[in-house]
mmCIF file of C-alpha atoms and ligand atoms in Angstrom:
data_model
loop_
_atom_site.group_PDB
_atom_site.id
_atom_site.type_symbol
_atom_site.label_atom_id
_atom_site.label_comp_id
_atom_site.label_asym_id
_atom_site.label_seq_id
_atom_site.Cartn_x
_atom_site.Cartn_y
_atom_site.Cartn_z
ATOM 1 C CA MET A 7 48.000 -46.271 69.388
ATOM 2 C CA ASP A 8 49.304 -48.273 72.363
ATOM 3 C CA ASN A 9 46.935 -50.085 74.650
ATOM 4 C CA ILE A 10 44.912 -47.923 77.020
ATOM 5 C CA ASN A 11 45.535 -48.994 80.620
ATOM 6 C CA GLN A 12 43.453 -46.375 82.328
ATOM 7 C CA VAL A 13 40.308 -44.418 81.437
ATOM 8 C CA LEU A 14 39.745 -41.177 83.319
ATOM 9 C CA LEU A 15 36.080 -40.187 83.222
ATOM 10 C CA VAL A 16 35.653 -36.490 83.904
ATOM 11 C CA ALA A 17 32.366 -34.833 84.843
ATOM 12 C CA GLY A 18 31.634 -31.343 86.097
ATOM 13 C CA THR A 19 34.181 -29.633 83.858
ATOM 14 C CA HIS A 20 31.175 -27.369 83.476
ATOM 15 C CA GLY A 21 29.534 -27.354 86.906
ATOM 16 C CA ASN A 22 25.940 -27.107 85.693
ATOM 17 C CA GLU A 23 26.024 -29.982 83.179
ATOM 18 C CA LEU A 24 24.320 -32.628 85.235
ATOM 19 C CA SER A 25 24.286 -35.767 83.048
ATOM 20 C CA GLY A 26 27.982 -36.424 83.616
ATOM 21 C CA ILE A 27 27.789 -35.405 87.265
ATOM 22 C CA TYR A 28 24.988 -37.920 87.880
ATOM 23 C CA LEU A 29 26.694 -40.578 85.786
ATOM 24 C CA ASN A 30 29.719 -40.105 88.062
ATOM 25 C CA LYS A 31 27.430 -40.721 91.040
ATOM 26 C CA LEU A 32 25.960 -43.855 89.431
ATOM 27 C CA ILE A 33 29.476 -45.186 88.811
ATOM 28 C CA LYS A 34 30.527 -44.545 92.420
ATOM 29 C CA GLU A 35 27.382 -46.355 93.618
ATOM 30 C CA ARG A 36 28.012 -49.227 91.192
ATOM 31 C CA MET A 37 24.844 -48.584 89.227
ATOM 32 C CA TYR A 38 26.740 -48.162 85.945
ATOM 33 C CA ALA A 39 29.677 -50.393 85.023
ATOM 34 C CA ALA A 40 32.595 -48.398 83.636
ATOM 35 C CA ASP A 41 35.367 -50.967 84.153
ATOM 36 C CA ARG A 42 36.465 -53.483 81.569
ATOM 37 C CA SER A 43 38.895 -56.391 81.751
ATOM 38 C CA THR A 44 41.845 -54.604 80.090
ATOM 39 C CA PHE A 45 41.782 -51.227 81.856
ATOM 40 C CA SER A 46 40.665 -49.580 85.056
ATOM 41 C CA THR A 47 38.366 -46.570 85.152
ATOM 42 C CA ASN A 48 38.684 -43.627 87.482
ATOM 43 C CA SER A 49 35.840 -41.115 87.696
ATOM 44 C CA VAL A 50 36.436 -37.539 88.877
ATOM 45 C CA ILE A 51 34.646 -34.201 89.167
ATOM 46 C CA ALA A 52 36.804 -31.538 87.517
ATOM 47 C CA ASN A 53 35.426 -28.357 89.090
ATOM 48 C CA PRO A 54 33.702 -29.293 92.392
ATOM 49 C CA LYS A 55 33.089 -25.684 93.474
ATOM 50 C CA ALA A 56 31.272 -24.911 90.233
ATOM 51 C CA VAL A 57 29.230 -28.115 90.697
ATOM 52 C CA GLU A 58 28.344 -27.070 94.247
ATOM 53 C CA GLN A 59 27.044 -23.752 92.954
ATOM 54 C CA ASN A 60 25.393 -25.300 89.870
ATOM 55 C CA VAL A 61 27.207 -22.855 87.574
ATOM 56 C CA ARG A 62 29.306 -23.398 84.447
ATOM 57 C CA TYR A 63 32.380 -21.881 86.092
ATOM 58 C CA LEU A 64 33.405 -19.483 88.851
ATOM 59 C CA ASP A 65 35.678 -17.082 86.936
ATOM 60 C CA THR A 66 36.297 -18.426 83.456
ATOM 61 C CA ASP A 67 35.661 -21.467 81.261
ATOM 62 C CA LEU A 68 37.737 -24.398 82.583
ATOM 63 C CA ASN A 69 37.365 -26.154 79.234
ATOM 64 C CA ARG A 70 39.455 -23.466 77.502
ATOM 65 C CA GLN A 71 42.456 -23.622 79.860
ATOM 66 C CA PHE A 72 44.423 -26.518 78.425
ATOM 67 C CA SER A 73 46.292 -25.268 75.380
ATOM 68 C CA ASN A 74 50.032 -24.840 75.693
ATOM 69 C CA ALA A 75 49.615 -21.199 74.717
ATOM 70 C CA ASN A 76 50.377 -18.411 77.171
ATOM 71 C CA HIS A 77 47.903 -18.341 80.102
ATOM 72 C CA ASP A 78 48.932 -14.989 81.567
ATOM 73 C CA ASP A 79 45.508 -13.492 80.999
ATOM 74 C CA THR A 80 43.784 -16.087 83.206
ATOM 75 C CA ALA A 81 46.449 -16.468 85.940
ATOM 76 C CA GLY A 82 44.823 -15.749 89.288
ATOM 77 C CA LEU A 83 41.373 -16.906 88.180
ATOM 78 C CA ALA A 84 39.816 -19.897 89.957
ATOM 79 C CA GLU A 85 39.760 -22.114 86.859
ATOM 80 C CA TYR A 86 43.412 -21.370 86.097
ATOM 81 C CA THR A 87 44.286 -23.013 89.413
ATOM 82 C CA VAL A 88 41.839 -25.893 88.860
ATOM 83 C CA ALA A 89 43.402 -26.538 85.442
ATOM 84 C CA ARG A 90 46.967 -26.532 86.802
ATOM 85 C CA GLN A 91 45.937 -28.977 89.564
ATOM 86 C CA PHE A 92 44.212 -31.229 87.040
ATOM 87 C CA ILE A 93 47.348 -31.264 84.884
ATOM 88 C CA ASP A 94 49.562 -32.055 87.897
ATOM 89 C CA ARG A 95 47.344 -34.935 88.969
ATOM 90 C CA HIS A 96 46.322 -36.496 85.695
ATOM 91 C CA ALA A 97 48.162 -35.270 82.598
ATOM 92 C CA SER A 98 51.286 -37.397 82.882
ATOM 93 C CA THR A 99 49.544 -40.750 83.422
ATOM 94 C CA GLU A 100 50.775 -42.934 80.595
ATOM 95 C CA GLN A 101 48.435 -44.850 78.310
ATOM 96 C CA GLN A 102 45.406 -43.049 79.667
ATOM 97 C CA LEU A 103 42.293 -41.976 77.765
ATOM 98 C CA ILE A 104 40.394 -38.995 79.204
ATOM 99 C CA VAL A 105 36.654 -38.991 78.467
ATOM 100 C CA ASP A 106 35.128 -35.632 79.342
ATOM 101 C CA LEU A 107 31.333 -35.609 79.740
ATOM 102 C CA HIS A 108 29.289 -32.579 78.674
ATOM 103 C CA ASN A 109 25.762 -31.359 78.080
ATOM 104 C CA THR A 110 24.546 -28.856 75.542
ATOM 105 C CA THR A 111 21.311 -26.897 75.305
ATOM 106 C CA SER A 112 21.494 -27.516 71.548
ATOM 107 C CA ASN A 113 19.584 -30.378 69.995
ATOM 108 C CA MET A 114 22.732 -32.387 69.199
ATOM 109 C CA GLY A 115 21.605 -35.771 70.507
ATOM 110 C CA ALA A 116 24.651 -37.818 71.432
ATOM 111 C CA THR A 117 27.742 -36.316 69.822
ATOM 112 C CA LEU A 118 31.242 -37.766 70.075
ATOM 113 C CA ILE A 119 33.787 -34.959 69.687
ATOM 114 C CA LEU A 120 37.157 -36.130 68.383
ATOM 115 C CA LEU A 121 40.086 -33.714 68.355
ATOM 116 C CA SER A 122 42.422 -35.691 66.134
ATOM 117 C CA ASN A 123 41.851 -37.775 63.043
ATOM 118 C CA ASP A 124 44.394 -40.449 63.974
ATOM 119 C CA ALA A 125 43.290 -43.983 63.101
ATOM 120 C CA PHE A 126 42.478 -44.725 66.776
ATOM 121 C CA TYR A 127 39.867 -41.941 66.812
ATOM 122 C CA GLN A 128 38.584 -42.563 63.284
ATOM 123 C CA LYS A 129 37.947 -46.174 64.257
ATOM 124 C CA MET A 130 36.358 -45.147 67.554
ATOM 125 C CA GLY A 131 33.939 -42.991 65.528
ATOM 126 C CA ALA A 132 33.191 -45.930 63.217
ATOM 127 C CA TYR A 133 32.648 -48.316 66.123
ATOM 128 C CA VAL A 134 30.253 -45.935 67.878
ATOM 129 C CA LYS A 135 28.394 -44.933 64.695
ATOM 130 C CA GLN A 136 27.901 -48.559 63.645
ATOM 131 C CA ARG A 137 26.275 -49.483 66.946
ATOM 132 C CA MET A 138 24.516 -46.199 67.571
ATOM 133 C CA PRO A 139 23.478 -44.892 64.125
ATOM 134 C CA GLU A 140 21.749 -41.845 65.588
ATOM 135 C CA ALA A 141 25.048 -40.655 67.108
ATOM 136 C CA ASN A 142 26.892 -37.732 65.569
ATOM 137 C CA ILE A 143 30.649 -37.959 65.147
ATOM 138 C CA LEU A 144 32.214 -34.506 65.122
ATOM 139 C CA PHE A 145 35.890 -33.921 64.389
ATOM 140 C CA GLU A 146 37.446 -30.696 65.672
ATOM 141 C CA ASP A 147 40.874 -31.505 64.352
ATOM 142 C CA ARG A 148 41.996 -28.190 62.883
ATOM 143 C CA LYS A 149 44.421 -27.414 65.705
ATOM 144 C CA PRO A 150 47.386 -29.535 66.738
ATOM 145 C CA TRP A 151 46.835 -31.457 69.988
ATOM 146 C CA ASP A 152 49.006 -29.135 72.098
ATOM 147 C CA GLU A 153 47.022 -26.092 71.004
ATOM 148 C CA GLN A 154 43.619 -27.586 71.790
ATOM 149 C CA PRO A 155 42.130 -25.711 74.759
ATOM 150 C CA TYR A 156 39.988 -28.586 76.009
ATOM 151 C CA LEU A 157 40.451 -30.482 79.265
ATOM 152 C CA CYS A 158 40.409 -33.873 77.539
ATOM 153 C CA THR A 159 43.663 -32.885 75.767
ATOM 154 C CA ALA A 160 45.515 -32.448 79.077
ATOM 155 C CA GLY A 161 47.178 -35.830 78.487
ATOM 156 C CA LYS A 162 48.055 -37.596 75.255
ATOM 157 C CA CYS A 163 44.666 -39.109 74.529
ATOM 158 C CA GLY A 164 41.121 -37.824 75.069
ATOM 159 C CA VAL A 165 37.602 -37.332 73.702
ATOM 160 C CA MET A 166 34.433 -35.467 74.648
ATOM 161 C CA ILE A 167 30.899 -36.780 74.829
ATOM 162 C CA GLU A 168 28.393 -33.973 74.310
ATOM 163 C CA VAL A 169 24.717 -34.742 74.899
ATOM 164 C CA GLY A 170 21.613 -32.591 74.439
ATOM 165 C CA ALA A 171 19.276 -30.888 74.350
ATOM 166 C CA GLN A 172 19.232 -30.295 78.079
ATOM 167 C CA ALA A 173 18.994 -26.981 79.902
ATOM 168 C CA HIS A 174 22.088 -26.371 82.007
ATOM 169 C CA GLY A 175 21.403 -27.041 85.674
ATOM 170 C CA SER A 176 18.640 -29.529 84.856
ATOM 171 C CA LEU A 177 18.635 -33.301 84.451
ATOM 172 C CA LYS A 178 16.633 -35.281 81.897
ATOM 173 C CA PHE A 179 16.186 -39.047 81.771
ATOM 174 C CA ASP A 180 16.668 -39.335 78.005
ATOM 175 C CA THR A 181 19.814 -37.233 77.948
ATOM 176 C CA LEU A 182 21.447 -39.239 80.720
ATOM 177 C CA LYS A 183 20.476 -42.420 78.865
ATOM 178 C CA LEU A 184 22.124 -41.180 75.651
ATOM 179 C CA MET A 185 25.286 -40.356 77.578
ATOM 180 C CA LYS A 186 25.360 -43.836 79.146
ATOM 181 C CA GLN A 187 24.850 -45.455 75.735
ATOM 182 C CA MET A 188 27.609 -43.479 74.053
ATOM 183 C CA LEU A 189 30.032 -43.957 76.944
ATOM 184 C CA THR A 190 29.366 -47.711 76.916
ATOM 185 C CA MET A 191 30.263 -47.792 73.204
ATOM 186 C CA VAL A 192 33.470 -45.824 73.784
ATOM 187 C CA LEU A 193 34.529 -48.106 76.667
ATOM 188 C CA ASP A 194 33.684 -51.214 74.639
ATOM 189 C CA TYR A 195 35.765 -49.867 71.764
ATOM 190 C CA VAL A 196 38.767 -49.293 74.043
ATOM 191 C CA GLU A 197 38.409 -52.836 75.391
ATOM 192 C CA LYS A 198 38.305 -54.273 71.855
ATOM 193 C CA HIS A 199 41.222 -52.080 70.811
ATOM 194 C CA ASN A 200 43.284 -53.420 73.720
ATOM 195 C CA LEU A 201 42.363 -57.000 72.890
ATOM 196 C CA ASN A 202 43.067 -56.391 69.208
ATOM 197 C CA GLN A 203 39.499 -57.498 68.515
ATOM 198 C CA VAL A 204 38.035 -54.491 66.724
ATOM 199 C CA GLN A 205 36.062 -56.245 64.017
ATOM 200 C CA ALA A 206 35.417 -55.004 60.496
ATOM 201 C CA LEU A 207 34.370 -51.365 60.532
ATOM 202 C CA GLU A 208 32.325 -49.505 57.959
ATOM 203 C CA ASP A 209 33.127 -46.130 56.434
ATOM 204 C CA TYR A 210 30.837 -43.463 57.845
ATOM 205 C CA ASP A 211 29.712 -39.863 57.509
ATOM 206 C CA ALA A 212 31.169 -37.526 60.097
ATOM 207 C CA PHE A 213 31.075 -33.797 60.677
ATOM 208 C CA PHE A 214 34.178 -31.598 60.578
ATOM 209 C CA TYR A 215 34.109 -28.287 62.421
ATOM 210 C CA VAL A 216 34.741 -25.283 60.193
ATOM 211 C CA GLU A 217 33.898 -22.051 62.018
ATOM 212 C CA GLU A 218 31.507 -20.243 64.339
ATOM 213 C CA VAL A 219 28.776 -17.800 63.339
ATOM 214 C CA ASN A 220 28.508 -14.663 65.457
ATOM 215 C CA VAL A 221 25.242 -12.803 65.861
ATOM 216 C CA PRO A 222 25.582 -9.313 64.376
ATOM 217 C CA LEU A 223 25.420 -6.549 67.001
ATOM 218 C CA GLY A 224 24.146 -2.985 66.881
ATOM 219 C CA PRO A 225 26.091 0.067 68.085
ATOM 220 C CA ASP A 226 24.704 -0.474 71.611
ATOM 221 C CA GLY A 227 26.261 -3.949 71.712
ATOM 222 C CA MET A 228 22.888 -5.696 71.551
ATOM 223 C CA ARG A 229 21.954 -8.241 68.936
ATOM 224 C CA VAL A 230 20.211 -7.230 65.731
ATOM 225 C CA ALA A 231 19.405 -10.803 64.656
ATOM 226 C CA THR A 232 18.541 -14.271 65.949
ATOM 227 C CA VAL A 233 19.113 -17.767 64.653
ATOM 228 C CA HIS A 234 16.631 -18.213 61.819
ATOM 229 C CA PRO A 235 13.517 -20.073 62.988
ATOM 230 C CA ALA A 236 13.886 -22.468 60.043
ATOM 231 C CA ILE A 237 17.012 -24.022 61.598
ATOM 232 C CA CYS A 238 16.283 -23.751 65.337
ATOM 233 C CA GLY A 239 16.601 -27.194 66.903
ATOM 234 C CA ARG A 240 17.863 -28.713 63.641
ATOM 235 C CA ASP A 241 21.459 -29.364 64.590
ATOM 236 C CA PHE A 242 23.490 -31.343 62.044
ATOM 237 C CA GLU A 243 20.835 -30.914 59.332
ATOM 238 C CA ALA A 244 22.079 -29.629 55.974
ATOM 239 C CA VAL A 245 21.691 -25.965 55.068
ATOM 240 C CA LYS A 246 21.970 -25.397 51.334
ATOM 241 C CA GLN A 247 23.129 -22.386 49.368
ATOM 242 C CA GLY A 248 20.457 -19.665 49.531
ATOM 243 C CA GLU A 249 18.811 -20.977 52.706
ATOM 244 C CA PRO A 250 18.560 -18.660 55.713
ATOM 245 C CA ILE A 251 20.678 -19.014 58.846
ATOM 246 C CA LEU A 252 19.939 -15.747 60.682
ATOM 247 C CA ALA A 253 16.824 -13.538 60.833
ATOM 248 C CA THR A 254 17.455 -9.824 61.425
ATOM 249 C CA PHE A 255 15.102 -7.473 63.253
ATOM 250 C CA PHE A 256 15.030 -5.302 60.121
ATOM 251 C CA GLY A 257 12.930 -7.828 58.247
ATOM 252 C CA TYR A 258 15.548 -9.460 56.065
ATOM 253 C CA ASP A 259 17.351 -12.771 56.512
ATOM 254 C CA ILE A 260 21.018 -13.673 56.240
ATOM 255 C CA TYR A 261 21.597 -16.614 53.913
ATOM 256 C CA TRP A 262 24.188 -19.317 53.490
ATOM 257 C CA GLU A 263 25.979 -18.165 50.349
ATOM 258 C CA ARG A 264 28.545 -20.805 49.581
ATOM 259 C CA GLU A 265 27.873 -23.643 47.187
ATOM 260 C CA GLN A 266 28.715 -26.473 49.556
ATOM 261 C CA ASP A 267 26.077 -27.587 52.079
ATOM 262 C CA ILE A 268 26.869 -26.676 55.670
ATOM 263 C CA TYR A 269 25.811 -28.358 58.911
ATOM 264 C CA PRO A 270 25.032 -26.028 61.850
ATOM 265 C CA HIS A 271 25.423 -27.376 65.378
ATOM 266 C CA PHE A 272 25.621 -25.889 68.849
ATOM 267 C CA ILE A 273 22.652 -23.887 67.551
ATOM 268 C CA ASN A 274 21.605 -21.381 70.227
ATOM 269 C CA GLU A 275 23.844 -23.047 72.850
ATOM 270 C CA SER A 276 23.062 -20.940 75.908
ATOM 271 C CA ALA A 277 26.618 -21.094 77.243
ATOM 272 C CA TYR A 278 27.838 -19.387 74.057
ATOM 273 C CA ALA A 279 25.285 -16.578 74.333
ATOM 274 C CA LYS A 280 27.647 -14.373 76.318
ATOM 275 C CA ALA A 281 30.057 -14.453 73.383
ATOM 276 C CA ASN A 282 27.147 -13.844 70.939
ATOM 277 C CA ILE A 283 27.885 -17.080 69.102
ATOM 278 C CA ALA A 284 24.785 -18.197 67.220
ATOM 279 C CA MET A 285 26.065 -21.620 66.119
ATOM 280 C CA ALA A 286 29.055 -23.559 64.871
ATOM 281 C CA LEU A 287 29.314 -24.872 61.311
ATOM 282 C CA ALA A 288 30.639 -28.171 60.025
ATOM 283 C CA ASP A 289 31.234 -29.922 56.740
ATOM 284 C CA LYS A 290 30.037 -33.488 56.311
ATOM 285 C CA ARG A 291 32.560 -35.952 54.894
ATOM 286 C CA LEU A 292 32.987 -39.675 54.553
ATOM 287 C CA VAL A 293 35.557 -41.164 56.916
ATOM 288 C CA SER A 294 37.289 -44.138 55.404
ATOM 289 C CA VAL A 295 38.507 -46.706 57.900
ATOM 290 C CA ASN A 296 39.464 -49.502 55.539
HETATM 291 ZN ZN1 ZN B 15 30.236 -28.431 78.744
#
């Protein structure tokens, strides 16, 4: 990876995720230092109208508008236009890293979401994990870069910081603090990368996204199960073969059947409720950086 000359911090991709929106304000008011000696930092609000209304989006999810796939089905929607404008303004900036700031209602602590397993990102994960052991490093690297739908993939280089649990539209001290801590680590890493001063890194455990779990629905389209109470709030904790993941209203549970442990996350994320997604699942694997 070449040197990064510019970091673009993006908040308000989802208009009701306030940690990033307030961190943007703190940066503008010079109450949080986002510049380093080897790059400049620009901080923007991605979807100002959604922020104004304190909603996730106006018409459709902005953070699913950035794959190179056909966008005919969303043309004409507000976020389609916002995405095109974002691409025009920011996507072609060379040697730029986009850091997109998000909140989740799930109990995911500070999670760094990496969309490629290139050495630059693997080492970023190691750097952050070493200095912030409670952080979760989550790779969603199953799609090629161009097919990733996320805003942070608009250019050639990007990551997401996802911090929770925080109800959308609300603002918590601890969650904002976690976001600041993780962002500081990411910016420090970029600085060290540019200076060629990334010191010895340790191998680390990271999570690798596998699939989503949908809540089963009845004939009326309503749910017939919930996330099992045994795993509520226990994001990134292992679920073993034979342990329950969903509880049905009929009195029986739905179990994890495969032999390999699985790690639920985005458990009960409220923004995924509309799509009846109960959680996402990940494997845990060692990332070797040496
Ligand atoms: Zn979000």
